[in-house]
């Protein structure tokens, strides 16, 4: 998979991709992530990429021209499956979307900033608008990192244990069951005996029951 991220703050984006699982995915050659600084596509002397909105009102808007230049250059080099735009008024991101996106080959992610982008960018280029939740971030960069992380960890070969992404919370609309590690007893708190029994069919059943109970208690909406 290849992900091209268009942003006015490429420096903000580096660290999440250089650590842990995402870095391993890059090193294994399973994903390429490229950052494009929108300012490099500005034709203005001051590398301007935003301007006041027509009709008045507070806040700057990202201009269409640099975005058009950047996306058009990328599209001339290869085909893209989706152009995602990170915005608080997009569809709320979830595991189902992460699963769908993980099946794609080439993605562009456009990060909004300030008041967002000129509507014509959305009309012309964007295939999917994604929000990571009902709150407003300073820009789409952190949201793009969240979406990329959720997608990249699903690519075959990224996680060591192939089954571990399948047993994640949300993969079957259930929250994950509680987990424990050593020591089996800590300050009087014991690990459930069943987990130490070695009876794997019973352990599996216990985990399923716990997952269901947790989901009923914390997220009954997932069971509907
Ligand atoms: N940009 C600003 N806030 C955002 C959010 N909640 N999700 C996605 N992109 C955003």
JSON list of C-alpha atoms and ligand atoms in Angstrom, two decimals:
[
{"chain": "A", "resi": 1, "resn": "UNK", "atom": "CA", "xyz": [0.00, 0.00, 0.00]},
{"chain": "A", "resi": 2, "resn": "UNK", "atom": "CA", "xyz": [1.05, 3.57, -0.66]},
{"chain": "A", "resi": 3, "resn": "UNK", "atom": "CA", "xyz": [-0.33, 6.55, 1.25]},
{"chain": "A", "resi": 4, "resn": "UNK", "atom": "CA", "xyz": [0.30, 10.14, 0.11]},
{"chain": "A", "resi": 5, "resn": "UNK", "atom": "CA", "xyz": [-0.50, 12.71, 2.76]},
{"chain": "A", "resi": 6, "resn": "UNK", "atom": "CA", "xyz": [-0.99, 16.34, 1.72]},
{"chain": "A", "resi": 7, "resn": "UNK", "atom": "CA", "xyz": [-0.49, 18.77, 4.57]},
{"chain": "A", "resi": 8, "resn": "UNK", "atom": "CA", "xyz": [0.70, 22.25, 5.53]},
{"chain": "A", "resi": 9, "resn": "UNK", "atom": "CA", "xyz": [2.47, 20.71, 8.55]},
{"chain": "A", "resi": 10, "resn": "UNK", "atom": "CA", "xyz": [4.56, 17.74, 7.34]},
{"chain": "A", "resi": 11, "resn": "UNK", "atom": "CA", "xyz": [6.79, 18.04, 10.42]},
{"chain": "A", "resi": 12, "resn": "UNK", "atom": "CA", "xyz": [3.82, 17.26, 12.67]},
{"chain": "A", "resi": 13, "resn": "UNK", "atom": "CA", "xyz": [3.29, 14.00, 10.84]},
{"chain": "A", "resi": 14, "resn": "UNK", "atom": "CA", "xyz": [6.71, 12.37, 11.06]},
{"chain": "A", "resi": 15, "resn": "UNK", "atom": "CA", "xyz": [6.88, 10.83, 14.52]},
{"chain": "A", "resi": 16, "resn": "UNK", "atom": "CA", "xyz": [3.78, 8.59, 14.53]},
{"chain": "A", "resi": 17, "resn": "UNK", "atom": "CA", "xyz": [5.07, 6.96, 11.35]},
{"chain": "A", "resi": 18, "resn": "UNK", "atom": "CA", "xyz": [8.60, 6.48, 12.63]},
{"chain": "A", "resi": 19, "resn": "UNK", "atom": "CA", "xyz": [7.77, 4.40, 15.68]},
{"chain": "A", "resi": 20, "resn": "UNK", "atom": "CA", "xyz": [6.59, 0.93, 16.54]},
{"chain": "A", "resi": 21, "resn": "UNK", "atom": "CA", "xyz": [4.23, -0.92, 14.21]},
{"chain": "A", "resi": 22, "resn": "UNK", "atom": "CA", "xyz": [4.04, 1.75, 11.49]},
{"chain": "A", "resi": 23, "resn": "UNK", "atom": "CA", "xyz": [7.80, 1.93, 11.25]},
{"chain": "A", "resi": 24, "resn": "UNK", "atom": "CA", "xyz": [8.04, -1.85, 11.10]},
{"chain": "A", "resi": 25, "resn": "UNK", "atom": "CA", "xyz": [5.46, -1.90, 8.30]},
{"chain": "A", "resi": 26, "resn": "UNK", "atom": "CA", "xyz": [7.58, 0.60, 6.35]},
{"chain": "A", "resi": 27, "resn": "UNK", "atom": "CA", "xyz": [10.79, -1.32, 6.99]},
{"chain": "A", "resi": 28, "resn": "UNK", "atom": "CA", "xyz": [9.18, -4.56, 5.86]},
{"chain": "A", "resi": 29, "resn": "UNK", "atom": "CA", "xyz": [8.16, -2.78, 2.63]},
{"chain": "A", "resi": 30, "resn": "UNK", "atom": "CA", "xyz": [4.44, -3.32, 3.32]},
{"chain": "A", "resi": 31, "resn": "UNK", "atom": "CA", "xyz": [3.59, 0.38, 3.19]},
{"chain": "A", "resi": 32, "resn": "UNK", "atom": "CA", "xyz": [5.10, 3.56, 1.78]},
{"chain": "A", "resi": 33, "resn": "UNK", "atom": "CA", "xyz": [4.00, 6.84, 3.32]},
{"chain": "A", "resi": 34, "resn": "UNK", "atom": "CA", "xyz": [4.87, 10.08, 1.49]},
{"chain": "A", "resi": 35, "resn": "UNK", "atom": "CA", "xyz": [4.28, 13.56, 2.87]},
{"chain": "A", "resi": 36, "resn": "UNK", "atom": "CA", "xyz": [3.66, 16.49, 0.54]},
{"chain": "A", "resi": 37, "resn": "UNK", "atom": "CA", "xyz": [4.05, 20.01, 1.83]},
{"chain": "A", "resi": 38, "resn": "UNK", "atom": "CA", "xyz": [1.24, 22.01, 0.27]},
{"chain": "A", "resi": 39, "resn": "UNK", "atom": "CA", "xyz": [3.46, 25.12, 0.30]},
{"chain": "A", "resi": 40, "resn": "UNK", "atom": "CA", "xyz": [5.71, 23.47, -2.30]},
{"chain": "A", "resi": 41, "resn": "UNK", "atom": "CA", "xyz": [2.76, 23.73, -4.72]},
{"chain": "A", "resi": 42, "resn": "UNK", "atom": "CA", "xyz": [2.02, 27.39, -4.10]},
{"chain": "A", "resi": 43, "resn": "UNK", "atom": "CA", "xyz": [2.75, 29.75, -6.96]},
{"chain": "A", "resi": 44, "resn": "UNK", "atom": "CA", "xyz": [2.79, 32.82, -4.66]},
{"chain": "A", "resi": 45, "resn": "UNK", "atom": "CA", "xyz": [6.02, 34.58, -3.66]},
{"chain": "A", "resi": 46, "resn": "UNK", "atom": "CA", "xyz": [5.17, 33.99, 0.00]},
{"chain": "A", "resi": 47, "resn": "UNK", "atom": "CA", "xyz": [4.20, 30.36, -0.55]},
{"chain": "A", "resi": 48, "resn": "UNK", "atom": "CA", "xyz": [0.66, 31.27, 0.40]},
{"chain": "A", "resi": 49, "resn": "UNK", "atom": "CA", "xyz": [-1.76, 28.34, 0.54]},
{"chain": "A", "resi": 50, "resn": "UNK", "atom": "CA", "xyz": [-4.75, 29.93, 2.27]},
{"chain": "A", "resi": 51, "resn": "UNK", "atom": "CA", "xyz": [-6.88, 33.04, 1.91]},
{"chain": "A", "resi": 52, "resn": "UNK", "atom": "CA", "xyz": [-9.86, 34.87, 3.42]},
{"chain": "A", "resi": 53, "resn": "UNK", "atom": "CA", "xyz": [-13.26, 33.41, 2.68]},
{"chain": "A", "resi": 54, "resn": "UNK", "atom": "CA", "xyz": [-15.57, 35.03, 0.18]},
{"chain": "A", "resi": 55, "resn": "UNK", "atom": "CA", "xyz": [-18.58, 36.58, 1.87]},
{"chain": "A", "resi": 56, "resn": "UNK", "atom": "CA", "xyz": [-16.59, 37.46, 4.98]},
{"chain": "A", "resi": 57, "resn": "UNK", "atom": "CA", "xyz": [-16.18, 35.62, 8.24]},
{"chain": "A", "resi": 58, "resn": "UNK", "atom": "CA", "xyz": [-13.38, 34.58, 10.55]},
{"chain": "A", "resi": 59, "resn": "UNK", "atom": "CA", "xyz": [-10.80, 32.01, 9.54]},
{"chain": "A", "resi": 60, "resn": "UNK", "atom": "CA", "xyz": [-8.72, 31.19, 6.51]},
{"chain": "A", "resi": 61, "resn": "UNK", "atom": "CA", "xyz": [-9.55, 28.66, 3.81]},
{"chain": "A", "resi": 62, "resn": "UNK", "atom": "CA", "xyz": [-7.06, 26.46, 1.95]},
{"chain": "A", "resi": 63, "resn": "UNK", "atom": "CA", "xyz": [-7.00, 27.49, -1.71]},
{"chain": "A", "resi": 64, "resn": "UNK", "atom": "CA", "xyz": [-7.81, 25.14, -4.56]},
{"chain": "A", "resi": 65, "resn": "UNK", "atom": "CA", "xyz": [-4.81, 25.86, -6.77]},
{"chain": "A", "resi": 66, "resn": "UNK", "atom": "CA", "xyz": [-1.96, 24.31, -4.71]},
{"chain": "A", "resi": 67, "resn": "UNK", "atom": "CA", "xyz": [-4.17, 21.34, -3.83]},
{"chain": "A", "resi": 68, "resn": "UNK", "atom": "CA", "xyz": [-5.11, 20.84, -7.48]},
{"chain": "A", "resi": 69, "resn": "UNK", "atom": "CA", "xyz": [-1.43, 20.97, -8.49]},
{"chain": "A", "resi": 70, "resn": "UNK", "atom": "CA", "xyz": [-0.39, 18.46, -5.85]},
{"chain": "A", "resi": 71, "resn": "UNK", "atom": "CA", "xyz": [-3.24, 15.98, -6.45]},
{"chain": "A", "resi": 72, "resn": "UNK", "atom": "CA", "xyz": [-2.93, 16.26, -10.24]},
{"chain": "A", "resi": 73, "resn": "UNK", "atom": "CA", "xyz": [0.80, 15.58, -10.07]},
{"chain": "A", "resi": 74, "resn": "UNK", "atom": "CA", "xyz": [0.22, 12.48, -7.93]},
{"chain": "A", "resi": 75, "resn": "UNK", "atom": "CA", "xyz": [-2.61, 11.23, -10.14]},
{"chain": "A", "resi": 76, "resn": "UNK", "atom": "CA", "xyz": [-0.43, 11.62, -13.23]},
{"chain": "A", "resi": 77, "resn": "UNK", "atom": "CA", "xyz": [2.10, 9.26, -11.62]},
{"chain": "A", "resi": 78, "resn": "UNK", "atom": "CA", "xyz": [-0.27, 6.45, -10.57]},
{"chain": "A", "resi": 79, "resn": "UNK", "atom": "CA", "xyz": [-3.93, 5.57, -10.08]},
{"chain": "A", "resi": 80, "resn": "UNK", "atom": "CA", "xyz": [-5.47, 6.25, -6.69]},
{"chain": "A", "resi": 81, "resn": "UNK", "atom": "CA", "xyz": [-8.31, 4.26, -5.17]},
{"chain": "A", "resi": 82, "resn": "UNK", "atom": "CA", "xyz": [-9.50, 7.06, -2.90]},
{"chain": "A", "resi": 83, "resn": "UNK", "atom": "CA", "xyz": [-8.82, 10.69, -2.04]},
{"chain": "A", "resi": 84, "resn": "UNK", "atom": "CA", "xyz": [-9.70, 11.06, 1.64]},
{"chain": "A", "resi": 85, "resn": "UNK", "atom": "CA", "xyz": [-10.33, 14.45, 3.20]},
{"chain": "A", "resi": 86, "resn": "UNK", "atom": "CA", "xyz": [-10.00, 14.72, 6.97]},
{"chain": "A", "resi": 87, "resn": "UNK", "atom": "CA", "xyz": [-12.71, 17.00, 8.32]},
{"chain": "A", "resi": 88, "resn": "UNK", "atom": "CA", "xyz": [-14.91, 17.17, 11.43]},
{"chain": "A", "resi": 89, "resn": "UNK", "atom": "CA", "xyz": [-18.02, 17.16, 9.20]},
{"chain": "A", "resi": 90, "resn": "UNK", "atom": "CA", "xyz": [-17.07, 13.88, 7.50]},
{"chain": "A", "resi": 91, "resn": "UNK", "atom": "CA", "xyz": [-18.39, 10.37, 8.17]},
{"chain": "A", "resi": 92, "resn": "UNK", "atom": "CA", "xyz": [-17.26, 9.13, 11.56]},
{"chain": "A", "resi": 93, "resn": "UNK", "atom": "CA", "xyz": [-14.34, 6.74, 11.19]},
{"chain": "A", "resi": 94, "resn": "UNK", "atom": "CA", "xyz": [-14.79, 3.20, 12.46]},
{"chain": "A", "resi": 95, "resn": "UNK", "atom": "CA", "xyz": [-13.24, -0.25, 12.17]},
{"chain": "A", "resi": 96, "resn": "UNK", "atom": "CA", "xyz": [-15.39, -1.13, 9.16]},
{"chain": "A", "resi": 97, "resn": "UNK", "atom": "CA", "xyz": [-13.92, 1.81, 7.22]},
{"chain": "A", "resi": 98, "resn": "UNK", "atom": "CA", "xyz": [-10.42, 0.83, 8.33]},
{"chain": "A", "resi": 99, "resn": "UNK", "atom": "CA", "xyz": [-11.05, -2.68, 7.00]},
{"chain": "A", "resi": 100, "resn": "UNK", "atom": "CA", "xyz": [-12.29, -1.33, 3.66]},
{"chain": "A", "resi": 101, "resn": "UNK", "atom": "CA", "xyz": [-9.38, 1.08, 3.24]},
{"chain": "A", "resi": 102, "resn": "UNK", "atom": "CA", "xyz": [-6.85, -1.63, 4.12]},
{"chain": "A", "resi": 103, "resn": "UNK", "atom": "CA", "xyz": [-7.88, -3.44, 0.91]},
{"chain": "A", "resi": 104, "resn": "UNK", "atom": "CA", "xyz": [-6.84, -0.50, -1.28]},
{"chain": "A", "resi": 105, "resn": "UNK", "atom": "CA", "xyz": [-3.49, 0.03, -2.99]},
{"chain": "A", "resi": 106, "resn": "UNK", "atom": "CA", "xyz": [-2.97, 3.79, -3.29]},
{"chain": "A", "resi": 107, "resn": "UNK", "atom": "CA", "xyz": [-4.57, 6.41, -1.07]},
{"chain": "A", "resi": 108, "resn": "UNK", "atom": "CA", "xyz": [-4.29, 10.19, -0.92]},
{"chain": "A", "resi": 109, "resn": "UNK", "atom": "CA", "xyz": [-5.14, 11.82, 2.40]},
{"chain": "A", "resi": 110, "resn": "UNK", "atom": "CA", "xyz": [-5.75, 15.56, 2.34]},
{"chain": "A", "resi": 111, "resn": "UNK", "atom": "CA", "xyz": [-5.50, 17.29, 5.71]},
{"chain": "A", "resi": 112, "resn": "UNK", "atom": "CA", "xyz": [-7.75, 20.27, 6.26]},
{"chain": "A", "resi": 113, "resn": "UNK", "atom": "CA", "xyz": [-6.58, 23.30, 8.19]},
{"chain": "A", "resi": 114, "resn": "UNK", "atom": "CA", "xyz": [-8.03, 26.52, 9.57]},
{"chain": "A", "resi": 115, "resn": "UNK", "atom": "CA", "xyz": [-11.63, 26.75, 8.29]},
{"chain": "A", "resi": 116, "resn": "UNK", "atom": "CA", "xyz": [-11.08, 23.88, 5.87]},
{"chain": "A", "resi": 117, "resn": "UNK", "atom": "CA", "xyz": [-10.62, 23.75, 2.10]},
{"chain": "A", "resi": 118, "resn": "UNK", "atom": "CA", "xyz": [-12.38, 25.56, -0.73]},
{"chain": "A", "resi": 119, "resn": "UNK", "atom": "CA", "xyz": [-15.59, 23.57, -1.36]},
{"chain": "A", "resi": 120, "resn": "UNK", "atom": "CA", "xyz": [-14.54, 23.03, -5.00]},
{"chain": "A", "resi": 121, "resn": "UNK", "atom": "CA", "xyz": [-11.68, 20.80, -3.79]},
{"chain": "A", "resi": 122, "resn": "UNK", "atom": "CA", "xyz": [-14.23, 18.59, -2.08]},
{"chain": "A", "resi": 123, "resn": "UNK", "atom": "CA", "xyz": [-16.52, 18.57, -5.12]},
{"chain": "A", "resi": 124, "resn": "UNK", "atom": "CA", "xyz": [-13.75, 17.85, -7.60]},
{"chain": "A", "resi": 125, "resn": "UNK", "atom": "CA", "xyz": [-11.24, 15.52, -5.95]},
{"chain": "A", "resi": 126, "resn": "UNK", "atom": "CA", "xyz": [-12.45, 14.05, -2.68]},
{"chain": "A", "resi": 127, "resn": "UNK", "atom": "CA", "xyz": [-14.00, 10.56, -2.74]},
{"chain": "A", "resi": 128, "resn": "UNK", "atom": "CA", "xyz": [-14.52, 10.18, 1.01]},
{"chain": "A", "resi": 129, "resn": "UNK", "atom": "CA", "xyz": [-14.73, 12.66, 3.87]},
{"chain": "A", "resi": 130, "resn": "UNK", "atom": "CA", "xyz": [-13.70, 11.30, 7.25]},
{"chain": "A", "resi": 131, "resn": "UNK", "atom": "CA", "xyz": [-14.02, 12.62, 10.79]},
{"chain": "A", "resi": 132, "resn": "UNK", "atom": "CA", "xyz": [-12.36, 10.84, 13.71]},
{"chain": "A", "resi": 133, "resn": "UNK", "atom": "CA", "xyz": [-14.94, 12.12, 16.18]},
{"chain": "A", "resi": 134, "resn": "UNK", "atom": "CA", "xyz": [-17.24, 14.95, 17.17]},
{"chain": "A", "resi": 135, "resn": "UNK", "atom": "CA", "xyz": [-14.61, 17.46, 18.24]},
{"chain": "A", "resi": 136, "resn": "UNK", "atom": "CA", "xyz": [-12.52, 19.95, 16.30]},
{"chain": "A", "resi": 137, "resn": "UNK", "atom": "CA", "xyz": [-8.76, 19.52, 15.96]},
{"chain": "A", "resi": 138, "resn": "UNK", "atom": "CA", "xyz": [-6.46, 22.30, 14.78]},
{"chain": "A", "resi": 139, "resn": "UNK", "atom": "CA", "xyz": [-5.98, 20.44, 11.53]},
{"chain": "A", "resi": 140, "resn": "UNK", "atom": "CA", "xyz": [-6.51, 17.09, 9.85]},
{"chain": "A", "resi": 141, "resn": "UNK", "atom": "CA", "xyz": [-2.93, 15.88, 10.47]},
{"chain": "A", "resi": 142, "resn": "UNK", "atom": "CA", "xyz": [-3.54, 13.99, 13.71]},
{"chain": "A", "resi": 143, "resn": "UNK", "atom": "CA", "xyz": [-6.73, 12.56, 12.25]},
{"chain": "A", "resi": 144, "resn": "UNK", "atom": "CA", "xyz": [-4.78, 11.40, 9.17]},
{"chain": "A", "resi": 145, "resn": "UNK", "atom": "CA", "xyz": [-2.26, 9.71, 11.46]},
{"chain": "A", "resi": 146, "resn": "UNK", "atom": "CA", "xyz": [-5.08, 7.97, 13.35]},
{"chain": "A", "resi": 147, "resn": "UNK", "atom": "CA", "xyz": [-6.69, 6.69, 10.13]},
{"chain": "A", "resi": 148, "resn": "UNK", "atom": "CA", "xyz": [-3.32, 5.60, 8.69]},
{"chain": "A", "resi": 149, "resn": "UNK", "atom": "CA", "xyz": [-2.42, 3.72, 11.87]},
{"chain": "A", "resi": 150, "resn": "UNK", "atom": "CA", "xyz": [-5.76, 1.90, 11.97]},
{"chain": "A", "resi": 151, "resn": "UNK", "atom": "CA", "xyz": [-5.41, 0.94, 8.29]},
{"chain": "A", "resi": 152, "resn": "UNK", "atom": "CA", "xyz": [-1.72, 0.01, 8.17]},
{"chain": "A", "resi": 153, "resn": "UNK", "atom": "CA", "xyz": [-1.88, -2.38, 11.14]},
{"chain": "A", "resi": 154, "resn": "UNK", "atom": "CA", "xyz": [-4.47, -4.40, 9.19]},
{"chain": "A", "resi": 155, "resn": "UNK", "atom": "CA", "xyz": [-2.18, -5.00, 6.18]},
{"chain": "A", "resi": 156, "resn": "UNK", "atom": "CA", "xyz": [-1.18, -8.67, 5.96]},
{"chain": "A", "resi": 157, "resn": "UNK", "atom": "CA", "xyz": [2.23, -9.22, 7.55]},
{"chain": "A", "resi": 158, "resn": "UNK", "atom": "CA", "xyz": [2.30, -6.01, 9.60]},
{"chain": "A", "resi": 159, "resn": "UNK", "atom": "CA", "xyz": [1.33, -7.60, 12.89]},
{"chain": "A", "resi": 160, "resn": "UNK", "atom": "CA", "xyz": [3.48, -10.55, 13.96]},
{"chain": "A", "resi": 161, "resn": "UNK", "atom": "CA", "xyz": [0.58, -12.73, 14.98]},
{"chain": "A", "resi": 162, "resn": "UNK", "atom": "CA", "xyz": [-1.77, -12.70, 11.99]},
{"chain": "A", "resi": 163, "resn": "UNK", "atom": "CA", "xyz": [-4.74, -13.42, 14.20]},
{"chain": "A", "resi": 164, "resn": "UNK", "atom": "CA", "xyz": [-4.21, -10.53, 16.56]},
{"chain": "A", "resi": 165, "resn": "UNK", "atom": "CA", "xyz": [-5.94, -7.90, 14.41]},
{"chain": "A", "resi": 166, "resn": "UNK", "atom": "CA", "xyz": [-8.88, -10.26, 13.96]},
{"chain": "A", "resi": 167, "resn": "UNK", "atom": "CA", "xyz": [-9.43, -10.46, 17.70]},
{"chain": "A", "resi": 168, "resn": "UNK", "atom": "CA", "xyz": [-9.27, -6.68, 18.17]},
{"chain": "A", "resi": 169, "resn": "UNK", "atom": "CA", "xyz": [-12.10, -4.88, 19.83]},
{"chain": "A", "resi": 170, "resn": "UNK", "atom": "CA", "xyz": [-14.74, -3.89, 17.19]},
{"chain": "A", "resi": 171, "resn": "UNK", "atom": "CA", "xyz": [-13.72, -6.51, 14.59]},
{"chain": "A", "resi": 172, "resn": "UNK", "atom": "CA", "xyz": [-16.86, -8.51, 15.37]},
{"chain": "A", "resi": 173, "resn": "UNK", "atom": "CA", "xyz": [-18.82, -5.60, 16.88]},
{"chain": "A", "resi": 174, "resn": "UNK", "atom": "CA", "xyz": [-17.75, -6.75, 20.34]},
{"chain": "A", "resi": 175, "resn": "UNK", "atom": "CA", "xyz": [-15.38, -5.11, 22.79]},
{"chain": "A", "resi": 176, "resn": "UNK", "atom": "CA", "xyz": [-12.35, -7.26, 23.65]},
{"chain": "A", "resi": 177, "resn": "UNK", "atom": "CA", "xyz": [-12.46, -9.37, 26.84]},
{"chain": "A", "resi": 178, "resn": "UNK", "atom": "CA", "xyz": [-10.22, -8.49, 29.83]},
{"chain": "A", "resi": 179, "resn": "UNK", "atom": "CA", "xyz": [-6.61, -9.64, 29.60]},
{"chain": "A", "resi": 180, "resn": "UNK", "atom": "CA", "xyz": [-4.08, -10.45, 32.33]},
{"chain": "A", "resi": 181, "resn": "UNK", "atom": "CA", "xyz": [-0.36, -11.18, 32.54]},
{"chain": "A", "resi": 182, "resn": "UNK", "atom": "CA", "xyz": [2.08, -12.12, 35.31]},
{"chain": "A", "resi": 183, "resn": "UNK", "atom": "CA", "xyz": [1.96, -12.15, 38.28]},
{"chain": "A", "resi": 184, "resn": "UNK", "atom": "CA", "xyz": [-1.16, -14.28, 38.74]},
{"chain": "A", "resi": 185, "resn": "UNK", "atom": "CA", "xyz": [-1.66, -12.74, 42.17]},
{"chain": "A", "resi": 186, "resn": "UNK", "atom": "CA", "xyz": [-0.95, -9.07, 42.92]},
{"chain": "A", "resi": 187, "resn": "UNK", "atom": "CA", "xyz": [-1.72, -7.39, 46.24]},
{"chain": "A", "resi": 188, "resn": "UNK", "atom": "CA", "xyz": [-4.56, -9.83, 46.83]},
{"chain": "A", "resi": 189, "resn": "UNK", "atom": "CA", "xyz": [-6.03, -9.43, 43.32]},
{"chain": "A", "resi": 190, "resn": "UNK", "atom": "CA", "xyz": [-6.23, -12.76, 41.52]},
{"chain": "A", "resi": 191, "resn": "UNK", "atom": "CA", "xyz": [-6.33, -13.59, 37.82]},
{"chain": "A", "resi": 192, "resn": "UNK", "atom": "CA", "xyz": [-9.55, -15.49, 36.99]},
{"chain": "A", "resi": 193, "resn": "UNK", "atom": "CA", "xyz": [-8.79, -19.19, 37.63]},
{"chain": "A", "resi": 194, "resn": "UNK", "atom": "CA", "xyz": [-10.12, -20.30, 34.28]},
{"chain": "A", "resi": 195, "resn": "UNK", "atom": "CA", "xyz": [-7.26, -18.50, 32.50]},
{"chain": "A", "resi": 196, "resn": "UNK", "atom": "CA", "xyz": [-4.70, -20.59, 34.42]},
{"chain": "A", "resi": 197, "resn": "UNK", "atom": "CA", "xyz": [-6.56, -23.89, 33.83]},
{"chain": "A", "resi": 198, "resn": "UNK", "atom": "CA", "xyz": [-5.05, -24.79, 30.45]},
{"chain": "A", "resi": 199, "resn": "UNK", "atom": "CA", "xyz": [-8.55, -25.79, 29.28]},
{"chain": "A", "resi": 200, "resn": "UNK", "atom": "CA", "xyz": [-8.55, -23.84, 26.01]},
{"chain": "A", "resi": 201, "resn": "UNK", "atom": "CA", "xyz": [-12.12, -24.52, 24.85]},
{"chain": "A", "resi": 202, "resn": "UNK", "atom": "CA", "xyz": [-13.36, -23.30, 28.25]},
{"chain": "A", "resi": 203, "resn": "UNK", "atom": "CA", "xyz": [-11.06, -20.28, 28.10]},
{"chain": "A", "resi": 204, "resn": "UNK", "atom": "CA", "xyz": [-12.39, -19.40, 24.65]},
{"chain": "A", "resi": 205, "resn": "UNK", "atom": "CA", "xyz": [-15.98, -19.66, 25.92]},
{"chain": "A", "resi": 206, "resn": "UNK", "atom": "CA", "xyz": [-15.11, -17.49, 28.96]},
{"chain": "A", "resi": 207, "resn": "UNK", "atom": "CA", "xyz": [-13.59, -14.85, 26.68]},
{"chain": "A", "resi": 208, "resn": "UNK", "atom": "CA", "xyz": [-16.65, -14.80, 24.45]},
{"chain": "A", "resi": 209, "resn": "UNK", "atom": "CA", "xyz": [-18.94, -14.43, 27.47]},
{"chain": "A", "resi": 210, "resn": "UNK", "atom": "CA", "xyz": [-16.78, -11.65, 28.90]},
{"chain": "A", "resi": 211, "resn": "UNK", "atom": "CA", "xyz": [-16.68, -9.83, 25.55]},
{"chain": "A", "resi": 212, "resn": "UNK", "atom": "CA", "xyz": [-20.46, -9.97, 25.32]},
{"chain": "A", "resi": 213, "resn": "UNK", "atom": "CA", "xyz": [-20.92, -8.84, 28.94]},
{"chain": "A", "resi": 214, "resn": "UNK", "atom": "CA", "xyz": [-18.51, -5.93, 28.49]},
{"chain": "A", "resi": 215, "resn": "UNK", "atom": "CA", "xyz": [-20.23, -4.86, 25.29]},
{"chain": "A", "resi": 216, "resn": "UNK", "atom": "CA", "xyz": [-23.68, -5.04, 26.92]},
{"chain": "A", "resi": 217, "resn": "UNK", "atom": "CA", "xyz": [-22.42, -2.90, 29.81]},
{"chain": "A", "resi": 218, "resn": "UNK", "atom": "CA", "xyz": [-20.28, -0.33, 28.00]},
{"chain": "A", "resi": 219, "resn": "UNK", "atom": "CA", "xyz": [-21.47, -0.19, 24.38]},
{"chain": "A", "resi": 220, "resn": "UNK", "atom": "CA", "xyz": [-24.94, -1.72, 24.03]},
{"chain": "A", "resi": 221, "resn": "UNK", "atom": "CA", "xyz": [-25.30, 0.27, 20.77]},
{"chain": "A", "resi": 222, "resn": "UNK", "atom": "CA", "xyz": [-22.81, -2.12, 19.11]},
{"chain": "A", "resi": 223, "resn": "UNK", "atom": "CA", "xyz": [-25.14, -5.08, 19.63]},
{"chain": "A", "resi": 224, "resn": "UNK", "atom": "CA", "xyz": [-28.09, -3.52, 17.80]},
{"chain": "B", "resi": 1, "resn": "LIG", "atom": "N1", "xyz": [-9.96, 18.14, 11.37]},
{"chain": "B", "resi": 1, "resn": "LIG", "atom": "C1", "xyz": [-10.33, 18.85, 12.44]},
{"chain": "B", "resi": 1, "resn": "LIG", "atom": "N2", "xyz": [-11.05, 18.13, 13.29]},
{"chain": "B", "resi": 1, "resn": "LIG", "atom": "C2", "xyz": [-11.16, 16.89, 12.75]},
{"chain": "B", "resi": 1, "resn": "LIG", "atom": "C3", "xyz": [-11.79, 15.69, 13.14]},
{"chain": "B", "resi": 1, "resn": "LIG", "atom": "N3", "xyz": [-12.49, 15.60, 14.27]},
{"chain": "B", "resi": 1, "resn": "LIG", "atom": "N4", "xyz": [-11.69, 14.63, 12.33]},
{"chain": "B", "resi": 1, "resn": "LIG", "atom": "C4", "xyz": [-11.02, 14.72, 11.16]},
{"chain": "B", "resi": 1, "resn": "LIG", "atom": "N5", "xyz": [-10.40, 15.81, 10.73]},
{"chain": "B", "resi": 1, "resn": "LIG", "atom": "C5", "xyz": [-10.46, 16.90, 11.52]}
]
